[in-house]
Amino acid sequence: MFKEENAKIRKAVLQAVEGWPDEVLNTKPSADEWSPMQILDHLQLMEGVVAKNVARQLGSEKSEKAVKKPIQLTVSRMIKVDAPKHVVPSEEFISLADMKKRLEDSTAFLHQVYDGTTIEELENKSMPHPVFGKVPLIQWFPFVGLHEKRHLKQLEKTLDKLKSEKTG
């Protein structure tokens, strides 16, 4: 079930940033890279957008059935995808405590959408993805976890860069 898998990935994401000062978490390793906090912000924005869009599709008569897509490819960082504007993270300083709350809220919203419908409805409706095309709604829930797993690698690399700058 996606909830357990997503929770495992989220735990790893939060463990990666645990113990780091907010100042460091809000530091970009370079002008064209996201700070660790921006990566977390992107994750909560994405989760919220997925939940909102799935809820919208569930209420739409026009949403159509689609074949399952190879969403596990999401984890590969070989395929570069620019974040859509609505999930580009903020430049604002955010404390880890505030970000954890935002992440909890986006997860609660995603679970609320999932729990408020049927598997059949999720299998019979879809919404577009920028890489995979029309993806069945049922696949969007595990997609959120796979997307976080993808960014966990980015987060770890970013933290390594910041650590080496600090000690170097």
Coordinates of N, CA and C in Angstrom, one line a residue:
M1 N 0.8 -1.2 0.0 CA 0.0 0.0 0.0 C 0.9 1.2 0.0
F2 N 0.5 2.2 -0.7 CA 1.3 3.4 -1.0 C 1.6 4.2 0.3
K3 N 0.7 4.2 1.3 CA 0.8 5.0 2.5 C 2.1 4.6 3.3
E4 N 2.3 3.3 3.4 CA 3.5 2.8 4.2 C 4.8 3.1 3.4
E5 N 4.8 2.9 2.1 CA 6.0 3.2 1.3 C 6.3 4.7 1.3
N6 N 5.3 5.5 1.1 CA 5.5 6.9 1.1 C 6.0 7.4 2.5
A7 N 5.5 6.8 3.6 CA 5.9 7.2 4.9 C 7.4 6.8 5.1
K8 N 7.8 5.7 4.6 CA 9.2 5.2 4.7 C 10.1 6.2 4.0
I9 N 9.7 6.7 2.8 CA 10.5 7.6 2.1 C 10.6 9.0 2.8
R10 N 9.4 9.4 3.3 CA 9.3 10.7 4.0 C 10.2 10.7 5.2
K11 N 10.2 9.5 5.9 CA 11.1 9.4 7.1 C 12.5 9.6 6.7
A12 N 12.9 9.0 5.6 CA 14.3 9.1 5.2 C 14.7 10.5 4.8
V13 N 13.7 11.2 4.2 CA 13.9 12.6 3.8 C 14.1 13.5 5.1
L14 N 13.2 13.3 6.1 CA 13.3 14.1 7.3 C 14.6 13.7 8.1
Q15 N 15.0 12.4 8.1 CA 16.2 12.0 8.8 C 17.4 12.7 8.1
A16 N 17.4 12.9 6.8 CA 18.5 13.5 6.1 C 18.8 15.0 6.6
V17 N 17.7 15.7 7.0 CA 17.8 17.1 7.4 C 17.9 17.3 8.9
E18 N 17.6 16.2 9.6 CA 17.6 16.3 11.1 C 18.9 16.8 11.6
G19 N 18.9 17.7 12.6 CA 20.1 18.2 13.2 C 20.8 19.3 12.5
W20 N 20.4 19.6 11.3 CA 21.0 20.7 10.5 C 20.3 22.0 10.9
P21 N 21.1 23.1 11.1 CA 20.6 24.4 11.5 C 19.7 24.9 10.3
D22 N 18.7 25.7 10.7 CA 17.8 26.3 9.6 C 18.6 27.1 8.6
E23 N 19.6 27.8 9.1 CA 20.4 28.7 8.3 C 21.1 27.9 7.1
V24 N 21.6 26.7 7.5 CA 22.2 25.9 6.5 C 21.2 25.3 5.6
L25 N 20.1 24.8 6.1 CA 19.0 24.2 5.3 C 18.4 25.2 4.3
N26 N 18.6 26.5 4.6 CA 18.1 27.5 3.7 C 19.2 28.1 2.8
T27 N 20.3 27.4 2.7 CA 21.4 27.9 1.9 C 21.5 27.1 0.6
K28 N 21.6 27.8 -0.5 CA 21.7 27.2 -1.8 C 23.2 26.9 -2.1
P29 N 23.6 25.7 -2.5 CA 25.0 25.4 -2.8 C 25.5 26.2 -4.0
S30 N 24.6 26.6 -4.9 CA 25.0 27.5 -6.0 C 23.7 28.3 -6.4
A31 N 23.9 29.3 -7.2 CA 22.8 30.1 -7.7 C 21.7 29.3 -8.4
D32 N 22.1 28.3 -9.2 CA 21.1 27.5 -10.0 C 20.7 26.2 -9.3
E33 N 21.0 26.0 -8.0 CA 20.5 24.8 -7.3 C 19.6 25.2 -6.2
W34 N 18.7 24.3 -5.8 CA 17.8 24.6 -4.7 C 18.6 24.3 -3.4
S35 N 18.2 25.0 -2.3 CA 18.6 24.7 -1.0 C 17.9 23.5 -0.5
P36 N 18.4 22.8 0.6 CA 17.7 21.7 1.1 C 16.2 22.1 1.5
M37 N 16.0 23.2 2.0 CA 14.6 23.7 2.4 C 13.8 23.8 1.1
Q38 N 14.3 24.3 0.1 CA 13.6 24.5 -1.2 C 13.2 23.1 -1.7
I39 N 14.1 22.1 -1.6 CA 13.7 20.8 -2.0 C 12.5 20.3 -1.2
L40 N 12.5 20.5 0.1 CA 11.4 20.1 0.9 C 10.1 20.9 0.6
D41 N 10.3 22.1 0.3 CA 9.2 23.0 -0.1 C 8.6 22.4 -1.4
H42 N 9.4 22.1 -2.4 CA 9.0 21.5 -3.6 C 8.2 20.2 -3.4
L43 N 8.6 19.4 -2.4 CA 7.9 18.1 -2.1 C 6.5 18.4 -1.6
Q44 N 6.4 19.3 -0.7 CA 5.1 19.5 -0.1 C 4.2 20.2 -1.1
L45 N 4.7 21.1 -2.0 CA 3.9 21.7 -3.0 C 3.4 20.7 -4.0
M46 N 4.3 19.8 -4.4 CA 3.9 18.7 -5.3 C 2.9 17.8 -4.8
E47 N 3.0 17.4 -3.5 CA 2.0 16.5 -2.9 C 0.7 17.2 -2.8
G48 N 0.7 18.5 -2.5 CA -0.6 19.2 -2.4 C -1.2 19.4 -3.7
V49 N -0.5 19.7 -4.8 CA -1.0 19.8 -6.1 C -1.6 18.5 -6.6
V50 N -0.8 17.4 -6.4 CA -1.3 16.1 -6.8 C -2.7 15.8 -6.1
A51 N -2.8 16.1 -4.8 CA -4.0 15.8 -4.1 C -5.1 16.7 -4.6
K52 N -4.9 18.0 -4.8 CA -5.9 18.9 -5.4 C -6.4 18.5 -6.7
N53 N -5.4 18.1 -7.6 CA -5.8 17.7 -9.0 C -6.5 16.4 -9.1
V54 N -6.1 15.4 -8.2 CA -6.8 14.2 -8.2 C -8.2 14.4 -7.7
A55 N -8.4 15.2 -6.7 CA -9.7 15.5 -6.2 C -10.6 16.2 -7.3
R56 N -10.0 17.1 -8.1 CA -10.7 17.7 -9.2 C -11.1 16.7 -10.2
Q57 N -10.2 15.8 -10.6 CA -10.5 14.8 -11.6 C -11.6 13.8 -11.1
L58 N -11.6 13.5 -9.8 CA -12.6 12.7 -9.3 C -14.0 13.3 -9.5
G59 N -14.1 14.6 -9.4 CA -15.3 15.3 -9.6 C -15.7 15.6 -11.0
S60 N -14.8 15.2 -11.9 CA -15.0 15.5 -13.4 C -15.6 14.4 -14.1
E61 N -16.6 14.7 -14.9 CA -17.2 13.7 -15.8 C -16.3 13.4 -17.0
K62 N -15.5 14.3 -17.3 CA -14.6 14.2 -18.6 C -13.4 13.3 -18.4
S63 N -13.0 13.1 -17.1 CA -11.8 12.3 -16.8 C -12.0 10.9 -17.4
E64 N -11.0 10.5 -18.1 CA -11.1 9.2 -18.8 C -10.1 8.2 -18.2
K65 N -10.3 6.9 -18.5 CA -9.5 5.8 -18.1 C -8.2 5.8 -18.9
A66 N -7.1 5.4 -18.3 CA -5.8 5.4 -19.0 C -5.1 4.1 -18.6
V67 N -4.1 3.7 -19.4 CA -3.3 2.5 -19.1 C -2.3 2.9 -18.1
K68 N -1.9 2.0 -17.2 CA -0.8 2.2 -16.2 C 0.5 2.6 -16.9
K69 N 1.2 3.5 -16.3 CA 2.4 4.0 -16.8 C 3.6 3.5 -15.9
P70 N 4.8 3.5 -16.5 CA 6.0 3.1 -15.7 C 6.5 4.2 -14.8
I71 N 5.7 4.5 -13.8 CA 6.0 5.6 -12.9 C 7.2 5.4 -12.1
Q72 N 7.7 4.1 -12.0 CA 8.9 3.8 -11.2 C 10.1 4.5 -11.8
L73 N 10.0 4.9 -13.1 CA 11.1 5.6 -13.7 C 11.3 7.0 -13.1
T74 N 10.4 7.5 -12.4 CA 10.4 8.8 -11.7 C 11.7 8.9 -10.8
V75 N 12.1 7.8 -10.2 CA 13.2 7.8 -9.3 C 14.5 8.1 -10.0
S76 N 14.6 7.8 -11.3 CA 15.9 8.0 -12.0 C 16.1 9.5 -12.2
R77 N 17.3 9.9 -11.8 CA 17.7 11.3 -12.0 C 18.3 11.5 -13.4
M78 N 18.4 10.5 -14.2 CA 18.9 10.6 -15.6 C 18.0 11.4 -16.4
I79 N 16.7 11.3 -16.1 CA 15.7 12.0 -16.9 C 15.4 13.3 -16.2
K80 N 15.9 14.4 -16.9 CA 15.8 15.7 -16.3 C 14.4 16.3 -16.6
V81 N 13.7 16.8 -15.6 CA 12.4 17.5 -15.8 C 12.4 18.8 -15.0
D82 N 12.1 19.9 -15.7 CA 12.0 21.2 -15.0 C 10.7 21.2 -14.3
A83 N 10.8 21.6 -13.0 CA 9.5 21.7 -12.2 C 8.5 22.7 -12.8
P84 N 7.3 22.3 -12.9 CA 6.3 23.2 -13.4 C 6.2 24.4 -12.4
K85 N 5.9 25.6 -12.9 CA 5.9 26.8 -12.1 C 5.2 26.7 -10.8
H86 N 4.0 26.0 -10.8 CA 3.2 25.9 -9.5 C 3.9 25.1 -8.5
V87 N 4.9 24.4 -8.8 CA 5.6 23.6 -7.7 C 7.1 24.0 -7.6
V88 N 7.4 25.2 -8.1 CA 8.8 25.8 -7.9 C 8.8 26.3 -6.5
P89 N 9.8 25.9 -5.7 CA 9.8 26.4 -4.3 C 10.1 27.9 -4.1
S90 N 9.7 28.3 -2.9 CA 9.8 29.7 -2.6 C 11.3 30.0 -2.2
E91 N 11.6 31.3 -2.3 CA 12.9 31.8 -1.9 C 13.0 32.2 -0.4
E92 N 11.8 32.1 0.2 CA 11.7 32.6 1.6 C 12.4 31.7 2.6
F93 N 12.9 32.3 3.7 CA 13.5 31.5 4.7 C 12.4 30.7 5.5
I94 N 12.6 29.4 5.6 CA 11.6 28.6 6.3 C 12.3 27.8 7.4
S95 N 11.7 27.7 8.5 CA 12.3 26.9 9.6 C 11.9 25.4 9.3
L96 N 12.7 24.5 9.8 CA 12.5 23.1 9.6 C 11.1 22.7 10.3
A97 N 10.9 23.3 11.5 CA 9.6 23.0 12.2 C 8.4 23.4 11.3
D98 N 8.5 24.6 10.7 CA 7.4 25.0 9.8 C 7.2 24.1 8.6
M99 N 8.4 23.7 8.0 CA 8.3 22.9 6.9 C 7.8 21.5 7.2
K100 N 8.1 21.0 8.4 CA 7.6 19.7 8.8 C 6.1 19.7 8.9
K101 N 5.5 20.9 9.4 CA 4.1 21.1 9.5 C 3.5 21.1 8.1
R102 N 4.1 21.8 7.2 CA 3.6 21.9 5.8 C 3.6 20.5 5.1
L103 N 4.6 19.7 5.4 CA 4.7 18.4 4.8 C 3.6 17.5 5.5
E104 N 3.4 17.6 6.8 CA 2.3 16.8 7.4 C 1.0 17.2 6.8
D105 N 0.7 18.5 6.6 CA -0.5 18.9 6.0 C -0.8 18.4 4.6
S106 N 0.3 18.4 3.8 CA 0.1 18.0 2.4 C -0.1 16.5 2.4
T107 N 0.5 15.7 3.3 CA 0.3 14.3 3.4 C -1.2 14.0 3.9
A108 N -1.6 14.7 4.8 CA -3.0 14.6 5.4 C -4.0 14.8 4.3
F109 N -3.7 15.8 3.4 CA -4.6 16.2 2.3 C -4.7 15.0 1.3
L110 N -3.5 14.5 1.0 CA -3.4 13.4 0.0 C -4.2 12.2 0.5
H111 N -4.0 11.8 1.8 CA -4.7 10.7 2.4 C -6.2 10.9 2.4
Q112 N -6.6 12.1 2.7 CA -8.0 12.5 2.7 C -8.6 12.2 1.4
V113 N -8.0 12.7 0.3 CA -8.5 12.4 -1.1 C -8.6 11.0 -1.3
Y114 N -7.5 10.2 -1.0 CA -7.5 8.8 -1.3 C -8.6 8.1 -0.5
D115 N -8.7 8.4 0.8 CA -9.7 7.7 1.7 C -11.2 8.1 1.3
G116 N -11.3 9.2 0.6 CA -12.7 9.7 0.3 C -13.2 9.1 -1.0
T117 N -12.6 8.2 -1.6 CA -13.1 7.6 -2.9 C -12.9 6.1 -2.9
T118 N -13.2 5.5 -4.1 CA -13.0 4.1 -4.3 C -11.9 3.8 -5.2
I119 N -11.3 2.6 -5.1 CA -10.3 2.1 -6.0 C -10.8 2.1 -7.4
E120 N -12.0 1.7 -7.6 CA -12.6 1.6 -8.9 C -12.6 3.0 -9.6
E121 N -13.0 4.0 -8.8 CA -13.0 5.4 -9.4 C -11.6 5.8 -9.7
L122 N -10.6 5.5 -8.9 CA -9.2 5.9 -9.1 C -8.7 5.2 -10.3
E123 N -9.1 4.0 -10.6 CA -8.7 3.2 -11.7 C -9.3 3.7 -13.0
N124 N -10.5 4.2 -12.9 CA -11.2 4.6 -14.2 C -11.1 6.1 -14.6
K125 N -10.3 6.8 -13.9 CA -10.1 8.2 -14.2 C -8.6 8.5 -14.3
S126 N -8.2 9.6 -14.9 CA -6.7 9.8 -15.1 C -6.5 11.3 -15.1
M127 N -5.2 11.7 -15.1 CA -4.8 13.1 -15.3 C -3.5 13.1 -15.9
P128 N -3.2 14.2 -16.7 CA -1.9 14.2 -17.4 C -0.7 14.4 -16.5
H129 N 0.4 13.8 -16.9 CA 1.7 14.0 -16.3 C 2.7 14.5 -17.4
P130 N 3.6 15.5 -17.1 CA 4.4 16.1 -18.2 C 5.3 15.1 -18.9
V131 N 5.7 13.9 -18.3 CA 6.5 12.9 -18.9 C 5.7 11.7 -19.4
F132 N 4.8 11.2 -18.5 CA 4.1 10.0 -18.8 C 2.8 10.1 -19.6
G133 N 2.4 11.3 -19.8 CA 1.1 11.5 -20.4 C -0.1 11.2 -19.4
K134 N -1.2 10.7 -19.9 CA -2.3 10.4 -19.0 C -2.0 9.2 -18.1
V135 N -2.0 9.5 -16.8 CA -1.7 8.5 -15.7 C -3.0 8.2 -14.9
P136 N -3.3 7.0 -14.7 CA -4.5 6.6 -13.9 C -4.4 7.3 -12.5
L137 N -5.5 7.8 -12.0 CA -5.4 8.4 -10.7 C -4.8 7.5 -9.6
I138 N -5.1 6.2 -9.7 CA -4.6 5.3 -8.7 C -3.1 5.3 -8.6
Q139 N -2.4 5.7 -9.7 CA -0.9 5.7 -9.7 C -0.3 7.0 -9.1
W140 N -1.1 8.0 -9.0 CA -0.6 9.3 -8.5 C -0.2 9.2 -7.0
F141 N -0.8 8.3 -6.3 CA -0.5 8.2 -4.8 C 0.9 7.6 -4.6
P142 N 1.2 6.5 -5.3 CA 2.6 6.0 -5.2 C 3.6 6.9 -5.9
F143 N 3.1 7.7 -6.9 CA 4.0 8.6 -7.6 C 4.6 9.6 -6.7
V144 N 3.8 10.1 -5.7 CA 4.3 11.1 -4.7 C 5.5 10.5 -4.0
G145 N 5.4 9.3 -3.6 CA 6.6 8.7 -2.9 C 7.8 8.5 -3.8
L146 N 7.5 8.1 -5.0 CA 8.6 7.9 -6.0 C 9.3 9.3 -6.3
H147 N 8.5 10.3 -6.4 CA 9.0 11.6 -6.6 C 9.9 12.1 -5.4
E148 N 9.4 11.8 -4.2 CA 10.2 12.1 -3.0 C 11.5 11.3 -3.0
K149 N 11.5 10.1 -3.4 CA 12.7 9.2 -3.4 C 13.7 9.8 -4.4
R150 N 13.2 10.3 -5.5 CA 14.0 11.0 -6.5 C 14.7 12.2 -5.9
H151 N 14.0 13.0 -5.2 CA 14.5 14.2 -4.6 C 15.4 13.9 -3.3
L152 N 15.2 12.7 -2.7 CA 16.0 12.4 -1.6 C 17.5 12.3 -2.0
K153 N 17.7 11.8 -3.2 CA 19.1 11.7 -3.8 C 19.6 13.1 -3.9
Q154 N 18.8 14.0 -4.5 CA 19.2 15.4 -4.7 C 19.5 16.1 -3.3
L155 N 18.6 15.8 -2.4 CA 18.8 16.4 -1.0 C 20.1 15.9 -0.4
E156 N 20.4 14.7 -0.5 CA 21.7 14.1 0.1 C 22.9 14.7 -0.6
K157 N 22.9 14.9 -1.9 CA 24.0 15.5 -2.6 C 24.1 17.0 -2.2
T158 N 23.0 17.7 -2.1 CA 23.0 19.1 -1.7 C 23.6 19.2 -0.3
L159 N 23.2 18.4 0.6 CA 23.7 18.5 2.0 C 25.2 18.1 2.0
D160 N 25.6 17.2 1.2 CA 27.1 16.9 1.1 C 27.9 18.1 0.6
K161 N 27.3 18.8 -0.4 CA 28.0 20.0 -0.9 C 28.1 21.0 0.2
L162 N 27.0 21.2 0.9 CA 27.0 22.2 2.0 C 28.0 21.9 3.1
K163 N 28.0 20.6 3.4 CA 28.9 20.1 4.5 C 30.4 20.3 4.1
S164 N 30.7 20.0 2.8 CA 32.1 20.2 2.4 C 32.5 21.7 2.3
E165 N 31.5 22.5 2.0 CA 31.8 24.0 1.9 C 32.1 24.5 3.3
K166 N 31.4 23.9 4.3 CA 31.5 24.3 5.7 C 32.8 23.9 6.3
T167 N 33.2 22.6 5.9 CA 34.4 22.1 6.5 C 35.7 22.3 5.6
G168 N 35.4 22.7 4.3 CA 36.5 22.9 3.4 C 37.1 24.2 3.5

